[in-house]
Structures are given as structure tokens and as C-alpha cells.
mmCIF file of C-alpha atoms in Angstrom:
data_model
loop_
_atom_site.group_PDB
_atom_site.id
_atom_site.type_symbol
_atom_site.label_atom_id
_atom_site.label_comp_id
_atom_site.label_asym_id
_atom_site.label_seq_id
_atom_site.Cartn_x
_atom_site.Cartn_y
_atom_site.Cartn_z
ATOM 1 C CA MET A 1 181.462 103.712 30.859
ATOM 2 C CA ALA A 2 184.892 103.560 32.361
ATOM 3 C CA LEU A 3 187.604 106.193 32.704
ATOM 4 C CA ALA A 4 191.149 104.917 32.094
ATOM 5 C CA LYS A 5 194.605 106.294 31.929
ATOM 6 C CA ILE A 6 196.963 103.954 30.000
ATOM 7 C CA VAL A 7 200.750 104.695 29.510
ATOM 8 C CA VAL A 8 201.986 103.015 26.221
ATOM 9 C CA ASP A 9 205.613 101.987 25.451
ATOM 10 C CA LEU A 10 206.126 102.988 21.894
ATOM 11 C CA PRO A 11 207.754 100.287 19.910
ATOM 12 C CA SER A 12 211.397 100.668 18.870
ATOM 13 C CA GLY A 13 211.773 101.641 15.303
ATOM 14 C CA THR A 14 208.910 103.972 15.206
ATOM 15 C CA TRP A 15 209.672 107.544 14.611
ATOM 16 C CA ILE A 16 207.912 109.275 17.496
ATOM 17 C CA GLY A 17 209.154 106.431 19.948
ATOM 18 C CA GLU A 18 212.834 106.811 18.778
ATOM 19 C CA VAL A 19 212.847 110.609 18.615
ATOM 20 C CA SER A 20 211.032 111.235 22.051
ATOM 21 C CA ALA A 21 213.304 108.527 23.618
ATOM 22 C CA ALA A 22 216.453 110.184 22.167
ATOM 23 C CA HIS A 23 215.271 113.491 23.476
ATOM 24 C CA PRO A 24 213.690 112.538 26.890
ATOM 25 C CA ASP A 25 213.313 116.135 28.090
ATOM 26 C CA SER A 26 211.285 117.158 25.118
ATOM 27 C CA VAL A 27 207.515 117.002 25.199
ATOM 28 C CA PHE A 28 205.409 116.135 22.214
ATOM 29 C CA ARG A 29 201.778 116.636 22.076
ATOM 30 C CA VAL A 30 199.592 115.388 19.192
ATOM 31 C CA LEU A 31 196.853 118.035 18.754
ATOM 32 C CA ALA A 32 195.127 116.269 15.790
ATOM 33 C CA ALA A 33 195.455 112.968 14.181
ATOM 34 C CA MET A 34 193.800 111.049 11.392
ATOM 35 C CA PRO A 35 194.485 107.651 9.811
ATOM 36 C CA ALA A 36 194.746 107.452 6.017
ATOM 37 C CA ASP A 37 194.908 104.246 3.786
ATOM 38 C CA GLU A 38 198.391 103.184 4.883
ATOM 39 C CA THR A 39 199.774 106.279 6.595
ATOM 40 C CA GLY A 40 198.535 108.573 9.380
ATOM 41 C CA VAL A 41 198.656 112.471 9.282
ATOM 42 C CA GLY A 42 198.622 114.714 12.331
ATOM 43 C CA LEU A 43 199.420 117.970 13.942
ATOM 44 C CA LEU A 44 202.365 117.975 16.545
ATOM 45 C CA GLU A 45 203.367 120.549 19.011
ATOM 46 C CA ILE A 46 206.906 120.154 20.387
ATOM 47 C CA THR A 47 208.351 121.834 23.531
ATOM 48 C CA SER A 48 212.087 121.365 23.742
ATOM 49 C CA GLY A 49 215.271 123.030 24.820
ATOM 50 C CA GLU A 50 217.145 121.449 21.903
ATOM 51 C CA MET A 51 214.606 122.250 19.089
ATOM 52 C CA HIS A 52 216.884 122.097 16.027
ATOM 53 C CA PRO A 53 218.147 118.524 16.757
ATOM 54 C CA VAL A 54 214.674 117.358 17.614
ATOM 55 C CA LEU A 55 213.236 118.770 14.370
ATOM 56 C CA THR A 56 216.216 117.298 12.332
ATOM 57 C CA ALA A 57 215.613 113.914 13.969
ATOM 58 C CA VAL A 58 211.890 114.108 12.901
ATOM 59 C CA GLU A 59 212.627 115.172 9.441
ATOM 60 C CA GLU A 60 215.121 112.542 8.824
ATOM 61 C CA HIS A 61 213.423 109.467 10.327
ATOM 62 C CA GLU A 62 212.532 106.821 7.665
ATOM 63 C CA GLY A 63 209.038 106.558 9.433
ATOM 64 C CA ILE A 64 208.235 109.999 8.277
ATOM 65 C CA ALA A 65 206.859 110.437 4.819
ATOM 66 C CA SER A 66 206.503 114.175 4.969
ATOM 67 C CA VAL A 67 206.838 117.005 7.561
ATOM 68 C CA GLU A 68 205.872 120.760 7.266
ATOM 69 C CA LEU A 69 207.061 123.311 9.970
ATOM 70 C CA LEU A 70 204.208 125.602 10.572
ATOM 71 C CA GLN A 71 205.428 127.613 13.420
ATOM 72 C CA ALA A 72 208.825 127.789 15.238
ATOM 73 C CA GLY A 73 210.052 129.491 18.374
ATOM 74 C CA GLU A 74 212.973 129.061 20.448
ATOM 75 C CA ASN A 75 211.490 126.214 22.692
ATOM 76 C CA GLU A 76 208.289 125.397 20.802
ATOM 77 C CA ALA A 77 207.289 124.455 17.251
ATOM 78 C CA LEU A 78 204.231 123.266 15.493
ATOM 79 C CA VAL A 79 204.466 120.694 12.678
ATOM 80 C CA GLN A 80 202.312 118.805 10.371
ATOM 81 C CA PHE A 81 203.459 115.294 9.559
ATOM 82 C CA GLU A 82 202.524 112.207 7.577
ATOM 83 C CA THR A 83 203.979 108.910 8.944
ATOM 84 C CA THR A 84 204.047 105.394 7.558
ATOM 85 C CA GLN A 85 204.066 104.010 11.175
ATOM 86 C CA PRO A 86 200.785 105.216 12.549
ATOM 87 C CA PHE A 87 200.560 102.088 14.817
ATOM 88 C CA LEU A 88 199.200 103.802 18.050
ATOM 89 C CA LEU A 89 196.563 105.526 15.991
ATOM 90 C CA MET A 90 195.600 102.389 14.149
ATOM 91 C CA ALA A 91 195.441 100.523 17.371
ATOM 92 C CA VAL A 92 192.834 103.217 18.665
ATOM 93 C CA ARG A 93 190.906 103.251 15.449
ATOM 94 C CA ASN A 94 190.579 99.553 15.325
ATOM 95 C CA SER A 95 189.291 99.393 18.831
ATOM 96 C CA MET A 96 186.733 102.126 18.164
ATOM 97 C CA VAL A 97 187.842 104.031 21.247
ATOM 98 C CA PRO A 98 187.412 107.741 20.994
ATOM 99 C CA LEU A 99 190.963 109.267 20.996
ATOM 100 C CA GLU A 100 191.050 112.301 23.555
ATOM 101 C CA LEU A 101 193.591 114.972 22.473
ATOM 102 C CA PRO A 102 196.089 116.308 23.077
ATOM 103 C CA LEU A 103 198.068 113.051 23.241
ATOM 104 C CA LYS A 104 201.240 113.582 25.255
ATOM 105 C CA ILE A 105 204.306 111.783 24.506
ATOM 106 C CA THR A 106 207.585 111.872 26.456
ATOM 107 C CA ALA A 107 210.896 109.466 26.484
ATOM 108 C CA GLY A 108 209.211 107.002 24.285
ATOM 109 C CA ARG A 109 205.811 106.677 26.208
ATOM 110 C CA ALA A 110 202.418 107.887 25.231
ATOM 111 C CA THR A 111 199.838 108.799 27.958
ATOM 112 C CA LEU A 112 196.285 108.107 26.852
ATOM 113 C CA GLU A 113 193.333 109.241 28.863
ATOM 114 C CA LEU A 114 190.105 107.540 27.603
ATOM 115 C CA THR A 115 186.461 107.214 28.377
ATOM 116 C CA ALA A 116 184.931 104.170 26.819
ATOM 117 C CA THR A 117 183.160 100.979 27.681
ATOM 118 C CA GLN A 118 184.975 98.140 29.306
ATOM 119 C CA SER A 119 184.837 95.984 26.249
ATOM 120 C CA ARG A 120 186.173 98.799 23.977
ATOM 121 C CA LEU A 121 189.057 99.262 26.435
ATOM 122 C CA SER A 122 189.681 95.595 26.399
ATOM 123 C CA GLU A 123 189.875 95.589 22.716
ATOM 124 C CA LEU A 124 192.299 98.438 22.688
ATOM 125 C CA THR A 125 194.788 96.584 24.994
ATOM 126 C CA THR A 126 194.497 93.742 22.528
ATOM 127 C CA GLN A 127 195.162 95.781 19.570
ATOM 128 C CA LEU A 128 198.160 97.536 21.379
ATOM 129 C CA GLU A 129 199.616 93.985 21.889
ATOM 130 C CA GLU A 130 199.028 93.116 18.334
ATOM 131 C CA PHE A 131 201.024 96.277 17.194
ATOM 132 C CA GLY A 132 203.847 95.166 19.516
ATOM 133 C CA MET A 133 203.307 97.801 22.236
ATOM 134 C CA THR A 134 203.430 97.088 25.911
ATOM 135 C CA TYR A 135 201.351 99.371 28.265
ATOM 136 C CA GLU A 136 200.645 100.078 31.894
ATOM 137 C CA VAL A 137 197.206 100.795 33.267
ATOM 138 C CA GLU A 138 197.633 103.719 35.752
ATOM 139 C CA TYR A 139 193.941 103.691 36.762
ATOM 140 C CA LEU A 140 190.567 102.241 35.572
ATOM 141 C CA ARG A 141 187.409 103.268 37.212
ATOM 142 C CA GLN A 142 183.731 103.212 36.419
ATOM 143 C CA SER A 143 182.046 106.507 35.631
ATOM 144 C CA PRO A 144 178.894 106.474 37.759
ATOM 145 C CA THR A 145 175.580 107.743 36.544
ATOM 146 C CA SER A 146 173.685 110.305 38.717
ATOM 147 C CA SER A 147 171.371 107.392 39.747
ATOM 148 C CA ASP A 148 174.408 105.632 41.194
ATOM 149 C CA LEU A 149 175.371 108.751 43.197
ATOM 150 C CA LEU A 150 172.193 110.075 44.659
ATOM 151 C CA SER A 151 168.710 108.606 45.648
ATOM 152 C CA ASP A 152 165.488 109.660 43.953
ATOM 153 C CA ARG A 153 164.750 112.167 46.836
ATOM 154 C CA GLN A 154 168.270 113.568 46.685
ATOM 155 C CA ARG A 155 168.088 114.255 42.930
ATOM 156 C CA ALA A 156 164.736 115.680 43.103
ATOM 157 C CA LEU A 157 165.898 118.155 45.955
ATOM 158 C CA LEU A 158 169.013 119.009 43.963
ATOM 159 C CA VAL A 159 167.097 119.765 40.780
ATOM 160 C CA GLU A 160 164.709 121.927 42.690
ATOM 161 C CA ALA A 161 167.405 123.932 44.305
ATOM 162 C CA VAL A 162 168.999 124.498 40.930
ATOM 163 C CA GLU A 163 165.779 125.508 39.178
ATOM 164 C CA ARG A 164 164.827 127.851 41.972
ATOM 165 C CA GLY A 165 168.364 129.621 41.734
ATOM 166 C CA TYR A 166 169.809 128.551 44.961
ATOM 167 C CA TYR A 167 173.195 127.749 43.272
ATOM 168 C CA ASP A 168 173.120 131.075 41.000
ATOM 169 C CA THR A 169 175.606 133.646 41.544
ATOM 170 C CA PRO A 170 174.269 135.792 43.097
ATOM 171 C CA ARG A 171 171.610 133.472 44.491
ATOM 172 C CA GLU A 172 167.952 133.940 43.298
ATOM 173 C CA CYS A 173 166.724 131.988 46.280
ATOM 174 C CA THR A 174 167.954 131.813 49.883
ATOM 175 C CA LEU A 175 168.150 128.702 52.025
ATOM 176 C CA THR A 176 165.213 129.988 53.947
ATOM 177 C CA ASP A 177 163.185 130.638 50.670
ATOM 178 C CA LEU A 178 164.053 127.150 49.437
ATOM 179 C CA ALA A 179 163.064 125.577 52.816
ATOM 180 C CA ASP A 180 159.908 127.424 52.953
ATOM 181 C CA GLY A 181 158.972 126.441 49.447
ATOM 182 C CA LEU A 182 159.705 122.845 50.127
ATOM 183 C CA GLY A 183 157.923 122.754 53.517
ATOM 184 C CA LEU A 184 161.086 121.768 55.257
ATOM 185 C CA ALA A 185 162.818 122.995 58.253
ATOM 186 C CA LYS A 186 165.819 125.158 57.366
ATOM 187 C CA SER A 187 168.309 123.006 59.417
ATOM 188 C CA THR A 188 166.966 119.838 57.822
ATOM 189 C CA LEU A 189 167.213 121.334 54.284
ATOM 190 C CA SER A 190 170.804 122.382 54.982
ATOM 191 C CA GLU A 191 171.826 118.975 56.299
ATOM 192 C CA ARG A 192 170.300 117.257 53.090
ATOM 193 C CA LEU A 193 171.928 119.643 50.712
ATOM 194 C CA HIS A 194 175.185 119.283 52.398
ATOM 195 C CA ARG A 195 175.045 115.527 51.986
ATOM 196 C CA ILE A 196 174.291 115.892 48.412
ATOM 197 C CA GLU A 197 177.155 118.326 47.986
ATOM 198 C CA GLU A 198 179.555 116.138 49.749
ATOM 199 C CA THR A 199 178.706 113.060 47.575
ATOM 200 C CA VAL A 200 178.986 115.035 44.362
ATOM 201 C CA LEU A 201 182.038 116.875 45.028
ATOM 202 C CA LYS A 202 183.917 113.900 46.274
ATOM 203 C CA GLU A 203 183.139 112.008 43.229
ATOM 204 C CA PHE A 204 184.124 114.785 41.026
ATOM 205 C CA ALA A 205 187.436 115.320 43.053
ATOM 206 C CA ALA A 206 188.307 111.547 42.773
ATOM 207 C CA GLY A 207 188.717 111.988 38.926
ATOM 208 C CA LEU A 208 191.130 114.864 39.262
ATOM 209 C CA ASP A 209 194.839 114.694 39.291
ATOM 210 C CA ALA A 210 196.843 115.886 42.336
ATOM 211 C CA VAL A 211 196.990 119.816 42.612
ATOM 212 C CA ASP A 212 200.028 121.770 43.830
ATOM 213 C CA VAL A 213 198.791 123.467 46.893
ATOM 214 C CA ASP A 214 200.720 126.738 45.958
ATOM 215 C CA ALA A 215 198.501 126.804 42.811
ATOM 216 C CA VAL A 216 195.350 127.435 44.689
ATOM 217 C CA THR A 217 196.804 130.043 47.062
#
């Protein structure tokens, strides 16, 4: 499996592309979406400092078959829509790539974060091009399995530590108890667990976006 982040330039003439490009400071999040026979229906969350003009632009665009305002506040709104231009949705459907929601759209660009096989992702890019959409791949990396990360001995040790409660809060098993049960020196066990933890945590952190330091203090 591969993990990918693809930023798609929505084609001119499409309602979400034109409305979001005309209001670049607004954020559109597709919370749910489903293709119909020749249309697409979805649930859209809008965050904007100019809500009335944005809603008016959505309602009046020729690519919108119907729109219903479900909730509205000063800077946020929730709408249900049906569009005759579900090009991005159709490209995803045709490639059989699971669509991970919410789908964020700003300034005429949609950000897709996907998990799929390499062949499915390749088919998606082909579909995007066929629907007249250009795109940029921000990252593409393989999702390793546990067998790629850890040796058989490391996996067995990790499973044993988990099952004995070493990683419970509070701990059901101390490092000394675990070492005695496994017939290892405490220092040896500590070093082996540290290497396992380092490998797993670094792999996990590699898949995360950068975090503001102030957010963790």
C-alpha cells in the first residue's frame, strides 16, 4: 500500500473550482459525497468571512442542480448540494481509490490524502487528466508492514511486553518483572525495547504533518 497527498487544480468552469478561486480566503470541506447517475450529491462545510457572497455564488452557479442550507452562522455554514459537475468525484470513483473525507478545497485546489495500491493511484492520476485536471503529488511513500519494520525476534518481544501489561497505564508489569520472565538481563531488555520503540515511533512520526511547537507546550 502507498500513502499519497495529491493537490488537484480544479478545472475552470466547475462550480467548486470557480467559487473557491473567487473567494480564496474561504475554506470548503466536503464531509460526504456520492456519485449519482449523471450528478453528484454531497455535504459541504464552508468557513468564510464573507459567507453571504459565497452562498450566493454557490446557489447561482450553473453547475449546481440544487442546494439546501442546513445550518448557518456568521462564519460557518453547512449545505447539501447536487452538482452536474462531479468530475473529481467521478475520477476517484473510476479509479476505485477510497475517498478519505473530509476533502479540503481552497482557492481552486483540492487536497486529497489517500491510501491505496500503487496501481490504483496511477489510475487516479490518469482519470484526473482525462477529466481535465492537473495535479501535484506532494508526497508518495510506501506504507510498511510490521514485518518490514521489525525482525521476528523484535516482534515477539514487543508482543510479549504488550501482553504482559508493560505498556499499560498504570503498568501491570515492570521492566524487572518482564526481564525475569524472559530470562534476560534488565539492561539488555531495556536496550532491545528502546530500539523497537525508536523504530516504530520514527516510522509513525514520518507520516505526520509538522506540528507547531507551541501546540505541545
